[in-house]
Coordinates of C-alpha atoms in Angstrom, one line a residue:
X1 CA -22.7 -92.3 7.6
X2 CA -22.4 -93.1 3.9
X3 CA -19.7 -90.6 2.7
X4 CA -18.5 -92.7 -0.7
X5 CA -17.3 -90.0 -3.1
X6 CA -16.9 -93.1 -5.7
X7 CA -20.9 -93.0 -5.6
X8 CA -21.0 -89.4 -7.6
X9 CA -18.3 -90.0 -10.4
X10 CA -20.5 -88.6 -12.9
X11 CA -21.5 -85.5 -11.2
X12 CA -18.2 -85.0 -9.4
X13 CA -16.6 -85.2 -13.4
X14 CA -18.9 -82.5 -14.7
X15 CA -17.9 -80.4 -11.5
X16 CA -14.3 -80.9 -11.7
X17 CA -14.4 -80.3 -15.2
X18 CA -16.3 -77.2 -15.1
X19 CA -13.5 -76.1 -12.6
X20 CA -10.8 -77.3 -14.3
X21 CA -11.6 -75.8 -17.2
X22 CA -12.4 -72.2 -16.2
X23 CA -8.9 -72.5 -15.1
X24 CA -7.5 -73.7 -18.3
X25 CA -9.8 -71.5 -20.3
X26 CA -8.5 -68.4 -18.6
X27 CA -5.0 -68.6 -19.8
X28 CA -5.4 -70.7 -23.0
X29 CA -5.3 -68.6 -26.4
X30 CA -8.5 -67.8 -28.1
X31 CA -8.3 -70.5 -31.0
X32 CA -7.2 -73.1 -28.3
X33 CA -10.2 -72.9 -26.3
X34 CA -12.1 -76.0 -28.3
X35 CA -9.5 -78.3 -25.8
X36 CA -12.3 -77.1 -23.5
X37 CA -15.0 -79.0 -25.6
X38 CA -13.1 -82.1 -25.7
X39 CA -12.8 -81.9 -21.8
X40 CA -16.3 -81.4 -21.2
X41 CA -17.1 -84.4 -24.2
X42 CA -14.7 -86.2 -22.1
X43 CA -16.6 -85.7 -18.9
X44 CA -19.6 -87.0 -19.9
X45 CA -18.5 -90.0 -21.8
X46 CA -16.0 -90.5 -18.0
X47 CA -19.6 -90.5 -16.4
X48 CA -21.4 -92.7 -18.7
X49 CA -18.6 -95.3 -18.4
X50 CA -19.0 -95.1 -14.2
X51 CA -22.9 -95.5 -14.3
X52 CA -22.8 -98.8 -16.7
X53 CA -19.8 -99.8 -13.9
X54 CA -22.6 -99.3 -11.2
X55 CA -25.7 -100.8 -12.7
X56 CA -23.8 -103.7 -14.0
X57 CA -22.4 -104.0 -10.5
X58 CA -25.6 -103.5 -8.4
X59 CA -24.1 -101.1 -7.0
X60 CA -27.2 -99.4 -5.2
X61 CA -26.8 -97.1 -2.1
X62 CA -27.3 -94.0 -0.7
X63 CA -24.9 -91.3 0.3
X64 CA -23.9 -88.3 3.0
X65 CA -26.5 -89.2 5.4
X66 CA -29.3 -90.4 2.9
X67 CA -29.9 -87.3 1.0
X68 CA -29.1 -88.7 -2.2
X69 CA -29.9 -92.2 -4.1
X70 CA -28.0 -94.1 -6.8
X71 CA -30.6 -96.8 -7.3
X72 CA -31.9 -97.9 -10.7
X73 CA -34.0 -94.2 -11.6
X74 CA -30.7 -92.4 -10.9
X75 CA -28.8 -95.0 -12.7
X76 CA -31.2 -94.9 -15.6
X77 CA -30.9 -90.9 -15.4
X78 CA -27.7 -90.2 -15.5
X79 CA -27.1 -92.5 -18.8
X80 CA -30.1 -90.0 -20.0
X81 CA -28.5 -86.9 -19.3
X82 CA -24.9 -87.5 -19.6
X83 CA -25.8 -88.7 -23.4
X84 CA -28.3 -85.8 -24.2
X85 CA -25.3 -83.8 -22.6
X86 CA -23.0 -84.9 -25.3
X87 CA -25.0 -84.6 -28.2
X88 CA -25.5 -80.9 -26.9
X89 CA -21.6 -80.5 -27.1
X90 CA -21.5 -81.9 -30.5
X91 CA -24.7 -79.4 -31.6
X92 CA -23.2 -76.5 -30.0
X93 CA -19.5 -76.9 -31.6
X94 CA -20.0 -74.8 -34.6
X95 CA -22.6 -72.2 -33.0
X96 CA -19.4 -71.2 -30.4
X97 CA -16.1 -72.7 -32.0
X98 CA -14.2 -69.2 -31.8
X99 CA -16.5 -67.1 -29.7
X100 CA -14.6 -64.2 -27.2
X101 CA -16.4 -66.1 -24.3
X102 CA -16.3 -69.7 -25.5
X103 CA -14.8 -70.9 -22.1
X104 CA -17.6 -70.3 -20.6
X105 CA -20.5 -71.9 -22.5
X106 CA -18.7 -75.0 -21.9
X107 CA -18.2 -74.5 -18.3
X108 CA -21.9 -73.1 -18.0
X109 CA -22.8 -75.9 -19.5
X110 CA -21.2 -78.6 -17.1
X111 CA -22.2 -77.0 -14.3
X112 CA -25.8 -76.8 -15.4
X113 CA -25.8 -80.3 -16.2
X114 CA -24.4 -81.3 -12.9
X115 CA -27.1 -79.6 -11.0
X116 CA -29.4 -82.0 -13.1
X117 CA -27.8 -85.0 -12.4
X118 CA -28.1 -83.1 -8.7
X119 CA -32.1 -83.4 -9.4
X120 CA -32.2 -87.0 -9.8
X121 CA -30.7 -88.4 -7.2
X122 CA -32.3 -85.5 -4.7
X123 CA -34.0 -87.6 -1.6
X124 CA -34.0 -84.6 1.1
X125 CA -35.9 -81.3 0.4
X126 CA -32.7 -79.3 0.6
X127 CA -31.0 -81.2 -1.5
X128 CA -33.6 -81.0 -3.9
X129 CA -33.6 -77.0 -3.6
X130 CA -29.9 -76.5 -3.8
X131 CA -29.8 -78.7 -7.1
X132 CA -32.6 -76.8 -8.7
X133 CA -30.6 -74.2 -7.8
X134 CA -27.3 -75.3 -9.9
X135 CA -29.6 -76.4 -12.5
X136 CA -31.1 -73.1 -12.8
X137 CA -28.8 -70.3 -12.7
X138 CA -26.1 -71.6 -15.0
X139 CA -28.9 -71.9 -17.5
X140 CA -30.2 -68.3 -17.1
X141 CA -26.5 -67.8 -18.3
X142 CA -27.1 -69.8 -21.0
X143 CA -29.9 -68.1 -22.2
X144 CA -28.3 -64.6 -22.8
X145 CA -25.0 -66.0 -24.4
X146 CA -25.4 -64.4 -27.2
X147 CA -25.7 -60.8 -25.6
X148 CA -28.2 -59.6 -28.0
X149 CA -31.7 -58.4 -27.7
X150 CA -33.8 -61.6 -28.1
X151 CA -31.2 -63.7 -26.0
X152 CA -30.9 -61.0 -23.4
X153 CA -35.3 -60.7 -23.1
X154 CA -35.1 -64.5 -23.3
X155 CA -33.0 -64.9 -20.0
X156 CA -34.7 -62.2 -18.2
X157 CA -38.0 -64.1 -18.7
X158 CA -36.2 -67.2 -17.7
X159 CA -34.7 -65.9 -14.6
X160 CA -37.5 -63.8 -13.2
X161 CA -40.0 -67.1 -14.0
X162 CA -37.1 -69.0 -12.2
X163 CA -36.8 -67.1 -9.4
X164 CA -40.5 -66.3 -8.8
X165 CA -40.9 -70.3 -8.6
X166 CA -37.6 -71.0 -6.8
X167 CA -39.3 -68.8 -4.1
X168 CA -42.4 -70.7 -4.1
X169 CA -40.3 -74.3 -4.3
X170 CA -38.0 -72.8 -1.2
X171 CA -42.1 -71.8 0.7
X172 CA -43.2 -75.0 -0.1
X173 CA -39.8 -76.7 1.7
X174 CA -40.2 -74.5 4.7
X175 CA -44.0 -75.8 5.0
X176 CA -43.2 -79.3 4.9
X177 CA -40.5 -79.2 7.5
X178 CA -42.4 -77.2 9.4
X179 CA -45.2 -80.6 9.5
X180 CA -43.4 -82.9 9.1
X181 CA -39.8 -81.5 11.5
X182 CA -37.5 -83.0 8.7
X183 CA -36.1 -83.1 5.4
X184 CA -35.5 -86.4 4.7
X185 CA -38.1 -88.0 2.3
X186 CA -37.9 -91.4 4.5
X187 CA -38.3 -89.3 7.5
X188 CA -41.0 -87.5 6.1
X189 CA -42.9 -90.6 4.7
X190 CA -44.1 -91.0 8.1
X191 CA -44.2 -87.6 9.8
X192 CA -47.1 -86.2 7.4
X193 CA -50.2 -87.4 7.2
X194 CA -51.5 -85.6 10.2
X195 CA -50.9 -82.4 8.9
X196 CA -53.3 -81.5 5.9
X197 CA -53.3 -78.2 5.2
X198 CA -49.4 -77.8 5.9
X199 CA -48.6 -80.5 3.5
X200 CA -51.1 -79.5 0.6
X201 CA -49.6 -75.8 0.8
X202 CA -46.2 -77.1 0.9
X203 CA -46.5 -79.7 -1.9
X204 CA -47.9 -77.1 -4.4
X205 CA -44.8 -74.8 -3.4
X206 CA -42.3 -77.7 -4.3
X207 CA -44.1 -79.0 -7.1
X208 CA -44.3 -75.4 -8.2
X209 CA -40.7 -75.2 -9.0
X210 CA -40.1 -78.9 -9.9
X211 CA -43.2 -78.1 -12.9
X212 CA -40.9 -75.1 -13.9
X213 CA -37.9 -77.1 -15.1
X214 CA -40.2 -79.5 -16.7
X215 CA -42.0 -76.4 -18.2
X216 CA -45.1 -77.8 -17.6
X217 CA -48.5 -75.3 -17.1
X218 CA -49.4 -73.2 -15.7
X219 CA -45.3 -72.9 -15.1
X220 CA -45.0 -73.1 -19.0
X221 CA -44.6 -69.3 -20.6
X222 CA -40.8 -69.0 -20.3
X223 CA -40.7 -72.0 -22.8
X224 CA -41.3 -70.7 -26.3
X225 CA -39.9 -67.3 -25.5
X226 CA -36.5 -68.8 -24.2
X227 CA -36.6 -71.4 -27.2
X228 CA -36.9 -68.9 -29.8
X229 CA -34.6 -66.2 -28.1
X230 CA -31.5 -68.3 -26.9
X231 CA -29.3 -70.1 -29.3
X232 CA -30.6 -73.2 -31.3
X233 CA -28.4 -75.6 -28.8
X234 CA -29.3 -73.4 -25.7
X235 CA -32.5 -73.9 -26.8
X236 CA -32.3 -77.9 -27.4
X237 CA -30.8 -77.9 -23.8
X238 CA -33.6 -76.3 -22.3
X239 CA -36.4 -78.5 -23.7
X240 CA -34.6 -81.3 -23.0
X241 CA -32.0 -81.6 -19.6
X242 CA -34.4 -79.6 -17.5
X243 CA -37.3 -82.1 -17.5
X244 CA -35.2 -84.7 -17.4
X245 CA -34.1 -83.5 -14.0
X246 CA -37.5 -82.0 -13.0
X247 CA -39.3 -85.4 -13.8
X248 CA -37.4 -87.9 -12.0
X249 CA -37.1 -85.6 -8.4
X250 CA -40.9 -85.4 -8.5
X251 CA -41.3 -88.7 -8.7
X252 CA -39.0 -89.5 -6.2
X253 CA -40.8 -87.0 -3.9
X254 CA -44.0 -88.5 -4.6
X255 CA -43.1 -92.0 -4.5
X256 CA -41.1 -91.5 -1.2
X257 CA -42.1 -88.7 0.6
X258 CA -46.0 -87.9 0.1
X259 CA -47.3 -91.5 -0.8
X260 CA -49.3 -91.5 2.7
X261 CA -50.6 -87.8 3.2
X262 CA -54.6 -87.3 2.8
X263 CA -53.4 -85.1 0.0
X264 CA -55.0 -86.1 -3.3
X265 CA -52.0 -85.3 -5.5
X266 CA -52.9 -88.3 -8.3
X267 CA -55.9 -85.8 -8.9
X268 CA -54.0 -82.8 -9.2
X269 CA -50.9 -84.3 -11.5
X270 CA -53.3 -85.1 -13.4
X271 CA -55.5 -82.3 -14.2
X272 CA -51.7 -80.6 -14.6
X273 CA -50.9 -83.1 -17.3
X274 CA -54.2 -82.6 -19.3
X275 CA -54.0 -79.1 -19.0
X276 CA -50.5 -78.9 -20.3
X277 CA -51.1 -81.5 -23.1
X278 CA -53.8 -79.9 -24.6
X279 CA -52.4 -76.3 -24.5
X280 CA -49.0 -77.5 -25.7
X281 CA -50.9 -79.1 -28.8
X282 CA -53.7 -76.1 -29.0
X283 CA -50.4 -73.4 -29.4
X284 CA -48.7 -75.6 -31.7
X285 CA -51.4 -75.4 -34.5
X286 CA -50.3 -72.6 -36.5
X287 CA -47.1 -71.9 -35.4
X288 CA -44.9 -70.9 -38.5
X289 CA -41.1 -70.3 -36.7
X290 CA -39.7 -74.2 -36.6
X291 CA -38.4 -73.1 -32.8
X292 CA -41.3 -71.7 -31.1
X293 CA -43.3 -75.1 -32.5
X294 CA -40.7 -77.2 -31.2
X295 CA -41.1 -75.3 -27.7
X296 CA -44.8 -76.2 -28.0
X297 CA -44.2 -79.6 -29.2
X298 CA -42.2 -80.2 -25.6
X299 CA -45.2 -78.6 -23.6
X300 CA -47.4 -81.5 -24.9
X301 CA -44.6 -84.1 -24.4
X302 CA -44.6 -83.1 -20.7
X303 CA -48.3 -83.4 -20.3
X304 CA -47.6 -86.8 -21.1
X305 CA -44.6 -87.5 -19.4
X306 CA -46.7 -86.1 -15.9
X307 CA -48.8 -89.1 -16.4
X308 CA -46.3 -91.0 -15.0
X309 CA -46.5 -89.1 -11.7
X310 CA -49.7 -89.4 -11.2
X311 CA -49.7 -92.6 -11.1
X312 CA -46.5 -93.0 -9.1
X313 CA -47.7 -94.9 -6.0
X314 CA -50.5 -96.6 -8.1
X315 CA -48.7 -99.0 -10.4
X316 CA -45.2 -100.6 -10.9
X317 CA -45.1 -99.6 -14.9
X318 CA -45.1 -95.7 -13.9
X319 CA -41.3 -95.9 -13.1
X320 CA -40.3 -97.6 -16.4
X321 CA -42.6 -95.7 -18.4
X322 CA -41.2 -92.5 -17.2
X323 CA -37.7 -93.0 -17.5
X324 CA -38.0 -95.0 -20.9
X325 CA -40.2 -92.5 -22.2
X326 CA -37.6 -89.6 -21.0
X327 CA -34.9 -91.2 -22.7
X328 CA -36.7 -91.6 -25.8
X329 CA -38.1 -88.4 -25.7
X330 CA -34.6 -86.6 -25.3
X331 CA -32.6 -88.3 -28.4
X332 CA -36.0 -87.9 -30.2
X333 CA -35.7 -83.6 -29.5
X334 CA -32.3 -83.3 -29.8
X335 CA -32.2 -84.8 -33.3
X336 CA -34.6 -82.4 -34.5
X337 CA -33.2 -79.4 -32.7
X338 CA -29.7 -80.8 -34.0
X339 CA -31.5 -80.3 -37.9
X340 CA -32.3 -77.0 -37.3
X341 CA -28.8 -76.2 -35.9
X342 CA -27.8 -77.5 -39.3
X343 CA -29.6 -75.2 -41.4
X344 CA -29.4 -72.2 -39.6
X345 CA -31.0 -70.0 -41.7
X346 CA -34.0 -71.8 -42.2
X347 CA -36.5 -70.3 -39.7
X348 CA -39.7 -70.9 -40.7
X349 CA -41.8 -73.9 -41.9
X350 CA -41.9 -72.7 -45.5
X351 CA -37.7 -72.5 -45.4
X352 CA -37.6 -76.3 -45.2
X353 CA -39.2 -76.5 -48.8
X354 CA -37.6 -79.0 -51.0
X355 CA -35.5 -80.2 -48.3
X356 CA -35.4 -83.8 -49.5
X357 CA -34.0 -82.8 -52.5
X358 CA -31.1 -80.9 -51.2
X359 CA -30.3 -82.6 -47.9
X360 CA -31.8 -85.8 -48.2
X361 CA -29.9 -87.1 -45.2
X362 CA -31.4 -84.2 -42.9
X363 CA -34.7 -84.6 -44.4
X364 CA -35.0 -88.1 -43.1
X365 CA -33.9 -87.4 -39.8
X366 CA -36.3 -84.7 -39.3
X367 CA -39.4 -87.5 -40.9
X368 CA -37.9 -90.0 -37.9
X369 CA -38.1 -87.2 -35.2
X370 CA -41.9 -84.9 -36.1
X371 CA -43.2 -88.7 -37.0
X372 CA -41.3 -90.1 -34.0
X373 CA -42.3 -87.3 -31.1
X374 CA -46.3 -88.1 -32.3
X375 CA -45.5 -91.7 -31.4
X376 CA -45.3 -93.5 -34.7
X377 CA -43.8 -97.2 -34.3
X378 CA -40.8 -98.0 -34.6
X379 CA -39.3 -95.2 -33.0
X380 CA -38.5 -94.9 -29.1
X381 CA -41.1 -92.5 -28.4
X382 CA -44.1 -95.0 -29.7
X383 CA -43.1 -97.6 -27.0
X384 CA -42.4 -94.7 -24.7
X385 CA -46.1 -93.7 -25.0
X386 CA -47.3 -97.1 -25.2
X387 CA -45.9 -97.9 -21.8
X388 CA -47.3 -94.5 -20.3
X389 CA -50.4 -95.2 -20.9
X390 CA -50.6 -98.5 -20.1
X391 CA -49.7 -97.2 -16.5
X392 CA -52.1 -94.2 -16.6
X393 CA -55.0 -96.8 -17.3
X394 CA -53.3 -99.6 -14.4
X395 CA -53.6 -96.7 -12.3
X396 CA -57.2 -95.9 -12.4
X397 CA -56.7 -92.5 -14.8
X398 CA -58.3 -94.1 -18.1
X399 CA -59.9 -91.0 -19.1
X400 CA -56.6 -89.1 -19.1
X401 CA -55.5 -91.8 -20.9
X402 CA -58.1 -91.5 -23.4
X403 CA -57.4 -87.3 -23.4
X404 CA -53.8 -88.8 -24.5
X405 CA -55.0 -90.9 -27.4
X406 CA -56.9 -87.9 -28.8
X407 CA -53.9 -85.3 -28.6
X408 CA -51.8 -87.3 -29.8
X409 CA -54.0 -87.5 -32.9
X410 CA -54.4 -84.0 -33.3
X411 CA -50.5 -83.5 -32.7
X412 CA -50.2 -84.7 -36.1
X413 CA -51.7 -81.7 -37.8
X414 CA -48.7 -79.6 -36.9
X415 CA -46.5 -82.1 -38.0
X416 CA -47.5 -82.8 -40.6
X417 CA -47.5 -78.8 -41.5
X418 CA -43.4 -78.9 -40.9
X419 CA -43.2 -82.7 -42.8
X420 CA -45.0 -82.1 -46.0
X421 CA -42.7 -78.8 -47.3
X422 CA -39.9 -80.9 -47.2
X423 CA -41.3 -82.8 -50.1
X424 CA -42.6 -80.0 -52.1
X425 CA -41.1 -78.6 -54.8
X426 CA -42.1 -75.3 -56.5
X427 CA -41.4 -72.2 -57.9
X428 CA -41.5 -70.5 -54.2
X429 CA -38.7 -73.0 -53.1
X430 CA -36.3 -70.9 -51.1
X431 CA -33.0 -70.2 -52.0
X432 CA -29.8 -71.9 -51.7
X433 CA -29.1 -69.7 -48.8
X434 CA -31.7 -71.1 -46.3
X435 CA -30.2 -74.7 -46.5
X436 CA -26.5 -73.7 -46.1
X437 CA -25.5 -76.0 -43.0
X438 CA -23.1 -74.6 -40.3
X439 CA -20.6 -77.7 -40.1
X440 CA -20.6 -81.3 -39.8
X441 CA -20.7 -81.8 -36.1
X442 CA -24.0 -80.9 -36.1
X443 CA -25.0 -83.0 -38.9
X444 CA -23.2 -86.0 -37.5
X445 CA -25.2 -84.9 -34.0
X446 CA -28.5 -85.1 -36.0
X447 CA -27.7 -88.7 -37.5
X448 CA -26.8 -90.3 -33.9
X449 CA -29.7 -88.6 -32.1
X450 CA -32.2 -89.8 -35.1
X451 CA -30.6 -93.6 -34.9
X452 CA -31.1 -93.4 -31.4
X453 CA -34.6 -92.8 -31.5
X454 CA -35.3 -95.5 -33.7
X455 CA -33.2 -98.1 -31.8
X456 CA -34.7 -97.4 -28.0
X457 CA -37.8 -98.5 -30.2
X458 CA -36.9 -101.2 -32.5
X459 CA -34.0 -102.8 -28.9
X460 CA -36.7 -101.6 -26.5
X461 CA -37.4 -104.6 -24.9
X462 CA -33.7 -104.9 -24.2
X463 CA -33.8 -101.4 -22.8
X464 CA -36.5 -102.0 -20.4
X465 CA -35.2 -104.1 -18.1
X466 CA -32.7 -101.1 -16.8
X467 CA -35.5 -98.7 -15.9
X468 CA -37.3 -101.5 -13.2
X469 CA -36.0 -101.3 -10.0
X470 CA -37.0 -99.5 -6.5
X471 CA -35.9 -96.6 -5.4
X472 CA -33.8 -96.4 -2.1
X473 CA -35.3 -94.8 0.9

């Protein structure tokens, strides 16, 4: 048995740190506690250094009797969550600098993002479960930090939503040992296929819970309700790490475990993406609060994202679609959830009026991100789409591919409804008030995020490369 601990640097540094620093935190004075920030900023960057060290290395393998990977998708996954994990620190700085409990945001924090980086690498059911697990509850956390009303309803949807599917996801593992006598997804590969009705069941109780963290539909009404009631960066984190996670353990479950089974899941995935594509776009319309229109922005972005997984065991570009596209999609988000941490008392679409003219800076960030999340060259996101539907039609799905096409072209509507105030300038232009920023750590995490959007699409064909690989049985 495989038992190299070197193999999980990055998820053993969140975990140590998130230890380490609820020690720390308990007996350093209140206006010390930001040392806790710099250890968790510290984490990550220790974990982004030790996955370039392994996929420069080739260092490929699995660990503790197979249940988890590092091949090139969690490799490619880990750089993806470990930097959106860092620009969430530099977001969340100001919202928390001095809070009573600010200890533990960062704590929760590591700890959720561990049981991501958990997700990726998942190859054994239980595995999977006890990752969504760590990924989950630390977030409920999350949600209420603020201990007031909308943060409080915000995490009780989130939890009981969690929990409800967690059940289902935990069912769903239950049935497919049951058919298949084992939890490995090599194991399972070939154990499967002669039980139908076992394996259907059981797949729609897994992917149940995995379609929760994306927040894809019908798993998708915790999403603008936890956006809009958690904190700006609580609610950048949860449109962002969760799918992350979510995304890359289904396809690994798809690509390794089910690929045989007379269980037409291509089908399925992909009436889930169109589904959650168009609603996410249909909600988004007239949406005035800049928050909830962001949480229906992401609903689309997973509809697309899902066309990747159904079209995992049908082409080679699904895997490098998926996990480019993820990348892009997250430092395309965060930049614009890192604008409205900026101003935050601009809540509304009409509270961005004249923008341009006061915060210039901002106000081109937030034209690289609305522009760059409909898919408008030369951001990341454009070549992100690009490749995913290039796989959807190698794979045989042209018509969702098509469905694709045409939401994104009605995306622009509501995107244009947030772009164009910036410009305008008129008697009803807010006040001063509703574009005083909260600090410069969030304005520097704007500017980063927005520049990294617009390189993984202008140096995307140097980024593609690390996203092809297979994945490890």
């Amino acid at each position: 048995m495989n038992e190299n601990l070197a193999a999980l640097v990055p998820e053993l540094a969140l975990l140590g740190t998130a230890v380490i620093g609820l020690l720390a935190g308990s007996w350093l004075p209140r206006r010390q506690q930001w040392i806790i920030a710099v250890l968790a900023a510290a984490a990550c960057a220790a974990g982004l250094v030790a996955t370039g060290v392994t996929m420069a290395t080739d260092r490929e393998q699995t660990v503790f009797a197979d249940v988890f990977a590092v091949d090139t998708a969690t490799g490619f996954g880990r750089l993806t969550v470990l930097g959106a994990l860092l620009l969430i620190v530099g977001m969340s700085v100001e919202t928390v600098h001095g809070h009573k409990r600010e200890t533990e945001y960062w704590v929760l924090l590591l700890l959720t993002g561990a049981g991501t980086l958990a997700l990726i690498g998942a190859n054994d059911l239980l595995t999977l479960f006890a990752a969504y697990l760590l990924a989950s509850i630390p977030a409920y956390a999350l949600a209420a930090y603020a201990k007031d009303a909308r943060g409080t309803e915000a995490a009780l949807k989130y939890y009981l939503m969690g929990a409800l599917l967690g059940t289902a996801m935990l069912a769903g593992t239950a049935l497919l040992y049951a058919a298949g006598h084992a939890t490995l997804y090599r194991e399972l590969n070939s154990a499967l296929p002669a039980a139908y009705g076992l394996v259907a069941v059981g797949f729609v109780g897994v992917l149940a819970g995995l379609l929760f963290k994306a927040g894809a539909a019908p798993a998708h009404f915790w999403v603008p309700d936890v956006t809009e009631g958690a904190s700006t960066p609580v609610a950048a984190y949860v449109t962002t790490l969760p799918k992350i996670g979510g995304l890359i353990a289904g396809f690994r479950l798809l690509h390794q475990a089910l690929p045989g089974t007379d269980v037409n899941w291509p089908l399925l995935l992909a009436v889930i993406a169109a589904v959650t594509m168009t609603l996410g776009n249909l909600a988004a319309f007239f949406q005035s609060s800049v928050t909830r229109l962001l949480a229906y922005s992401t609903i689309s972005q997973v509809g697309y994202l899902l066309m990747a997984l159904a079209v995992a065991t049908r082409t080679d570009l699904a895997q490098k679609s998926l996990l480019f596209y993820l990348a892009a999609y997250a430092a395309t988000n965060l930049a614009a959830f890192a604008v409205v941490t900026e101003l935050p008392h601009a809540r509304t679409l009409d509270d961005y009026r004249g923008l341009a003219r006061r915060h210039p800076g901002l106000a081109a960030v937030l034209v690289v991100c609305l522009l760059g999340l409909v898919g408008t060259p030369p951001t990341g996101v454009f070549l992100g789409k690009l490749e995913i539907f290039s796989a959807a039609v190698d794979g045989g799905l042209t018509w969702l591919a098509a469905l694709a096409v045409a939401n994104t072209v009605a995306s622009l509507f509501y995107y244009l409804r947030w772009l164009a105030p910036l410009f305008r300038l008129t008697p009803a232009e807010p006040s001063a008030t509703a574009f005083a920023v909260s600090g410069r750590w969030s304005a520097a995490t704007a500017y980063t995020a927005g520049a990294a959007s617009l390189l993984l699409g202008i140096a995307g064909g140097a980024v593609l490369p690390l996203t092809t690989g297979p994945l490890l049985p």
